[in-house]
Short mmCIF file of C-alpha atoms in Angstrom, two decimals:
data_model
loop_
_atom_site.label_atom_id
_atom_site.label_comp_id
_atom_site.label_asym_id
_atom_site.label_seq_id
_atom_site.Cartn_x
_atom_site.Cartn_y
_atom_site.Cartn_z
CA MET A 1 0.00 0.00 0.00
CA ALA A 2 1.05 3.54 -0.71
CA PHE A 3 -0.35 6.84 0.61
CA SER A 4 -1.41 9.72 -1.59
CA PRO A 5 -0.07 13.20 -1.01
CA SER A 6 -3.44 14.32 0.31
CA GLY A 7 -3.17 11.77 2.97
CA SER A 8 -5.97 9.63 1.63
CA ARG A 9 -5.21 5.97 1.57
CA ARG A 10 -5.74 4.40 -1.76
CA GLY A 11 -4.17 1.52 -3.67
CA THR A 12 -1.78 2.31 -6.55
CA ILE A 13 0.26 -0.01 -8.79
CA VAL A 14 3.94 0.83 -9.14
CA ARG A 15 5.38 -0.43 -12.45
CA PRO A 16 8.74 -2.18 -12.29
CA SER A 17 10.00 -0.20 -15.27
CA ARG A 18 9.91 2.97 -13.25
CA LEU A 19 12.06 1.46 -10.53
CA LYS A 20 14.48 -0.41 -12.72
CA GLY A 21 14.80 1.80 -15.80
CA LYS A 22 18.55 2.11 -15.87
CA PRO A 23 19.31 -1.64 -15.58
CA LEU A 24 16.93 -2.31 -18.49
CA LYS A 25 18.79 0.13 -20.73
CA ARG A 26 22.05 -1.53 -19.80
CA ARG A 27 20.65 -4.93 -20.69
CA ARG A 28 19.52 -3.64 -24.07
CA CYS A 29 22.97 -2.19 -24.84
CA PHE A 30 24.58 -5.42 -23.75
CA ARG A 31 22.30 -7.42 -26.05
CA LEU A 32 23.07 -5.06 -28.94
CA ARG A 33 26.81 -5.44 -28.41
CA ASN A 34 26.47 -9.23 -28.32
CA LEU A 35 24.46 -9.16 -31.54
CA LEU A 36 27.04 -7.04 -33.32
CA SER A 37 30.00 -9.08 -32.08
CA THR A 38 28.47 -12.44 -33.05
CA ASN A 39 27.42 -11.24 -36.50
CA LEU A 40 30.41 -9.05 -37.27
CA CYS A 41 31.62 -11.21 -40.18
CA ILE A 42 28.18 -11.22 -41.78
CA LEU A 43 27.85 -7.46 -41.40
CA ALA A 44 31.31 -6.92 -42.86
CA PHE A 45 30.45 -9.12 -45.84
CA PHE A 46 27.26 -7.20 -46.57
CA PHE A 47 29.10 -3.90 -46.17
CA CYS A 48 31.76 -4.96 -48.69
CA ALA A 49 29.08 -6.21 -51.08
CA LEU A 50 27.25 -2.90 -50.89
CA LEU A 51 30.48 -1.00 -51.38
CA PHE A 52 31.33 -3.13 -54.42
CA LEU A 53 27.91 -2.54 -55.97
CA PHE A 54 28.23 1.17 -55.29
CA VAL A 55 31.57 1.34 -57.07
CA ILE A 56 30.29 -0.69 -60.03
CA LEU A 57 27.19 1.45 -60.44
CA THR A 58 28.84 4.84 -59.98
CA GLN A 59 32.12 4.24 -61.80
CA ASN A 60 32.79 3.23 -65.38
CA ILE A 61 32.93 -0.52 -65.92
CA PRO A 62 36.30 -1.46 -67.49
CA LYS A 63 36.10 -2.56 -71.10
CA PRO A 64 37.64 -5.83 -72.32
CA GLN A 65 41.18 -5.58 -73.61
CA ASN A 66 41.79 -5.18 -77.29
CA LEU A 67 42.87 -8.55 -78.67
CA HIS A 68 44.33 -6.99 -81.82
CA ARG A 69 47.14 -5.16 -80.07
CA PRO A 70 50.67 -6.18 -81.03
CA HIS A 71 52.14 -8.82 -78.75
CA HIS A 72 54.98 -7.70 -76.52
CA HIS A 73 57.44 -10.08 -75.00
CA PRO A 74 57.12 -10.09 -71.20
CA PHE A 75 60.84 -9.41 -70.80
CA SER A 76 61.08 -6.73 -73.48
CA ARG A 77 61.76 -3.16 -72.44
CA SER A 78 60.46 -0.04 -74.06
CA ARG A 79 63.13 1.63 -76.09
CA ASN A 80 64.42 4.85 -74.68
CA PRO A 81 64.29 7.58 -77.36
CA ASN A 82 67.66 8.83 -76.14
CA SER A 83 69.23 5.36 -75.98
CA SER A 84 71.04 5.91 -79.27
CA LEU A 85 72.98 8.71 -77.60
CA LEU A 86 74.04 6.41 -74.74
CA GLU A 87 75.08 3.42 -76.86
CA ALA A 88 78.80 2.96 -77.41
CA ARG A 89 80.24 2.48 -80.87
CA VAL A 90 81.59 -1.01 -81.41
CA ASP A 91 83.10 -2.73 -84.42
CA ILE A 92 82.41 -6.34 -83.38
CA THR A 93 79.77 -7.91 -81.14
CA THR A 94 80.08 -11.45 -79.85
CA LYS A 95 76.48 -12.17 -80.81
CA ASP A 96 77.32 -11.57 -84.48
CA LEU A 97 80.47 -13.69 -84.27
CA TYR A 98 78.44 -16.82 -83.58
CA ASP A 99 76.88 -16.46 -87.03
CA ARG A 100 80.12 -15.57 -88.80
CA ILE A 101 82.65 -17.98 -87.27
CA GLU A 102 82.40 -21.66 -88.04
CA PHE A 103 83.13 -23.69 -84.93
CA LEU A 104 84.47 -27.12 -85.80
CA ASP A 105 84.86 -29.98 -83.37
CA VAL A 106 86.17 -32.70 -85.64
CA ASP A 107 86.95 -35.98 -83.91
CA GLY A 108 90.69 -36.47 -83.88
CA GLY A 109 91.38 -32.76 -84.33
CA PRO A 110 93.99 -30.64 -82.53
CA TRP A 111 92.35 -31.11 -79.14
CA LYS A 112 93.24 -34.80 -79.35
CA GLN A 113 96.17 -34.97 -81.75
CA GLY A 114 97.86 -31.72 -80.72
CA TRP A 115 98.35 -28.44 -82.52
CA GLU A 116 100.56 -28.27 -85.57
CA VAL A 117 103.72 -26.42 -84.49
CA SER A 118 106.49 -25.79 -87.02
CA PHE A 119 109.78 -23.91 -87.01
CA LYS A 120 112.61 -23.19 -89.41
CA GLY A 121 115.72 -25.32 -89.37
CA ASP A 122 118.11 -22.44 -88.57
CA GLU A 123 115.79 -20.68 -86.15
CA TRP A 124 117.75 -21.78 -83.06
CA ASP A 125 121.31 -21.62 -84.42
CA GLY A 126 122.20 -18.59 -82.32
CA GLU A 127 120.64 -19.83 -79.09
CA LYS A 128 120.27 -23.25 -77.61
CA LEU A 129 116.68 -24.43 -77.40
CA LYS A 130 115.63 -25.45 -73.92
CA VAL A 131 112.72 -27.85 -73.63
CA PHE A 132 111.07 -28.46 -70.25
CA VAL A 133 108.93 -31.57 -70.03
CA VAL A 134 106.71 -31.56 -66.94
CA PRO A 135 104.59 -34.66 -66.39
CA HIS A 136 101.43 -33.30 -64.81
CA SER A 137 97.85 -34.17 -63.99
CA HIS A 138 94.79 -32.81 -65.72
CA ASN A 139 91.89 -34.68 -64.16
CA ASP A 140 88.79 -32.54 -64.41
CA PRO A 141 86.17 -33.61 -61.83
CA GLY A 142 83.40 -34.04 -64.35
CA TRP A 143 83.54 -33.37 -68.09
CA LYS A 144 82.38 -36.09 -70.46
CA LEU A 145 82.00 -38.53 -67.57
CA THR A 146 80.78 -38.12 -64.02
CA VAL A 147 83.16 -37.56 -61.12
CA GLU A 148 82.73 -41.14 -59.97
CA GLU A 149 83.23 -42.59 -63.45
CA TYR A 150 86.42 -40.59 -63.99
CA TYR A 151 87.80 -41.76 -60.67
CA LEU A 152 86.99 -45.44 -61.16
CA GLN A 153 88.07 -45.59 -64.81
CA LYS A 154 91.06 -43.24 -64.94
CA SER A 155 92.14 -41.14 -61.95
CA ARG A 156 92.53 -44.05 -59.55
CA HIS A 157 94.78 -45.94 -61.98
CA ILE A 158 96.81 -42.79 -62.72
CA LEU A 159 97.60 -42.29 -59.04
CA ASP A 160 98.47 -45.97 -58.61
CA ALA A 161 100.87 -45.74 -61.57
CA ILE A 162 102.46 -42.55 -60.19
CA VAL A 163 103.20 -44.11 -56.82
CA GLN A 164 104.51 -47.31 -58.37
CA THR A 165 106.71 -45.64 -61.02
CA LEU A 166 108.20 -42.89 -58.85
CA SER A 167 108.96 -45.32 -56.04
CA LYS A 168 111.06 -47.44 -58.39
CA ASP A 169 113.03 -44.57 -59.97
CA SER A 170 114.04 -41.57 -57.83
CA ARG A 171 114.94 -39.54 -60.94
CA ARG A 172 111.34 -39.31 -62.10
CA LYS A 173 109.05 -36.51 -61.00
CA PHE A 174 105.41 -35.58 -61.29
CA ILE A 175 103.10 -32.73 -60.27
CA TRP A 176 99.50 -33.20 -59.13
CA GLU A 177 96.74 -30.59 -58.94
CA GLU A 178 93.25 -31.96 -58.23
CA MET A 179 92.89 -32.71 -54.53
CA SER A 180 89.33 -33.97 -54.93
CA TYR A 181 90.53 -37.14 -56.68
CA LEU A 182 93.58 -37.41 -54.45
CA GLU A 183 91.45 -37.27 -51.31
CA ARG A 184 89.19 -40.01 -52.69
CA TRP A 185 92.20 -42.14 -53.65
CA TRP A 186 93.72 -41.61 -50.19
CA ARG A 187 90.59 -43.03 -48.56
CA ASP A 188 90.70 -46.14 -50.76
CA ALA A 189 94.49 -46.67 -50.73
CA SER A 190 96.15 -49.26 -48.55
CA ALA A 191 98.60 -48.36 -45.77
CA SER A 192 101.61 -49.32 -47.91
CA LYS A 193 100.46 -47.11 -50.80
CA ARG A 194 99.98 -44.21 -48.41
CA ASP A 195 103.48 -44.64 -47.04
CA ASP A 196 104.97 -44.76 -50.55
CA PHE A 197 103.00 -41.66 -51.51
CA ILE A 198 104.25 -39.65 -48.53
CA LYS A 199 107.79 -40.84 -49.24
CA ILE A 200 107.85 -39.57 -52.84
CA VAL A 201 106.31 -36.27 -51.70
CA LYS A 202 109.00 -35.71 -49.07
CA ASN A 203 111.70 -36.72 -51.58
CA GLY A 204 110.55 -33.95 -53.91
CA GLN A 205 109.52 -36.36 -56.66
CA LEU A 206 105.83 -35.59 -56.39
CA GLU A 207 104.64 -32.01 -55.93
CA ILE A 208 101.13 -30.89 -55.06
CA VAL A 209 100.78 -27.68 -57.07
CA GLY A 210 97.84 -25.41 -56.49
CA GLY A 211 96.33 -27.82 -54.03
CA GLY A 212 92.75 -26.77 -54.72
CA TRP A 213 89.75 -29.04 -54.68
CA VAL A 214 89.70 -28.64 -58.48
CA MET A 215 91.97 -27.01 -61.05
CA ASN A 216 90.15 -23.72 -61.32
CA ASP A 217 90.06 -21.44 -64.31
CA GLU A 218 91.59 -17.97 -63.96
CA ALA A 219 89.58 -16.07 -66.55
CA PHE A 220 86.00 -16.51 -65.39
CA LEU A 221 86.18 -16.94 -61.61
CA CYS A 222 86.24 -14.44 -58.78
CA LEU A 223 88.87 -14.46 -56.07
CA SER A 224 86.46 -15.75 -53.42
CA SER A 225 85.66 -18.87 -55.46
CA ILE A 226 89.35 -19.66 -55.91
CA GLY A 227 89.94 -19.11 -52.20
CA ARG A 228 87.13 -21.47 -51.23
CA SER A 229 88.53 -24.16 -53.51
CA ASP A 230 91.96 -23.83 -51.91
CA LEU A 231 90.84 -23.54 -48.30
CA LEU A 232 88.50 -26.51 -48.59
CA ILE A 233 91.34 -28.99 -48.89
CA SER A 234 94.11 -27.23 -46.95
CA PRO A 235 93.43 -29.01 -43.62
CA PHE A 236 93.45 -32.40 -45.36
CA ALA A 237 96.72 -31.67 -47.19
CA ALA A 238 98.46 -30.40 -44.05
CA LEU A 239 97.35 -33.43 -42.05
CA MET A 240 98.31 -35.89 -44.77
CA PHE A 241 101.74 -34.60 -45.79
CA THR A 242 102.85 -32.42 -42.85
CA CYS A 243 104.97 -30.33 -45.22
CA PRO A 244 104.29 -26.75 -46.41
CA GLY A 245 103.44 -25.94 -50.00
CA ARG A 246 105.62 -23.54 -51.97
CA CYS A 247 104.43 -23.68 -55.62
CA PHE A 248 101.30 -22.97 -57.58
CA ASP A 249 100.56 -24.22 -61.06
CA THR A 250 97.57 -24.42 -63.37
CA ARG A 251 97.06 -25.37 -66.97
CA ASP A 252 93.33 -24.92 -67.41
CA GLY A 253 93.20 -21.17 -67.99
CA LEU A 254 93.06 -19.03 -71.09
#
C-alpha cells in the first residue's frame, strides 16, 4: 500500500519499469553489443558487397582488352628515345660472331692430336733451345664422364701408376693438382700405398701444385671462389703430408 499526497489511503500499482529503468537500458545495450559481435563477419560481408555494388554502379565498368594489339614479349623493355645517344660504338659484337665464325669440333682434331707447331731449321742456331717436359695431372672432376666414373676408370689408376713408377726410380718426377681425386684415392688406398705416396712427396719427386679441390680457371672466376677451392682442402693436405706448400701451377686457364 502507498499513501497519496493528500493523505488519503488508496491503492496504486507501481510499475517495475519505473524502478528499474537504468538496468533495463544496460541490458539492451549489452544485447546489442552481443548481436554485433556475433554477426560481425556477416555485417562486414554485406558492407563490402554494398560498397562493391556502389563502385560498379557509380564508376565506369572497365572494357575488355583489345585482342588486336601487337604482342609484346614479357621481358622486353620499351626503347628509350635517347638510348642511341648512350650506346657505345663497337666494331664487333660477340652475338654476331656466332653467325660468322664456323666452330668445328672434328673428332681427332687438334684437341686430341695436338696443334701443328712448325719452325725453321736455322731458327735456333744462335741460341740453344731449352725444352722443359713436366709430367702433370689434368683430371677434371666431371667433363664427359661423371666424377665417380672418372675416378673409377682413370684417376685411380693414374695415381696408382704414379706411386709405383716414382717409387722405383728416384729420378722421375710428377706434379699433381686436383685434390678432390687425391682425397678419394687416399681413402681407398692401402697403408703401404699411403706410405709410398708420402715418401715420394718428401723426396721432392711428387709435388702438389695449387692444391685446390679442383683445377680452377683464372679467366671466369672471382677471387672468393678460388679461395674457397683452396681452403677446402688445406686441412686435409696439411694433415696428410705435414709439409708446407711452396708452388702454384695451373694449366686450365686461357
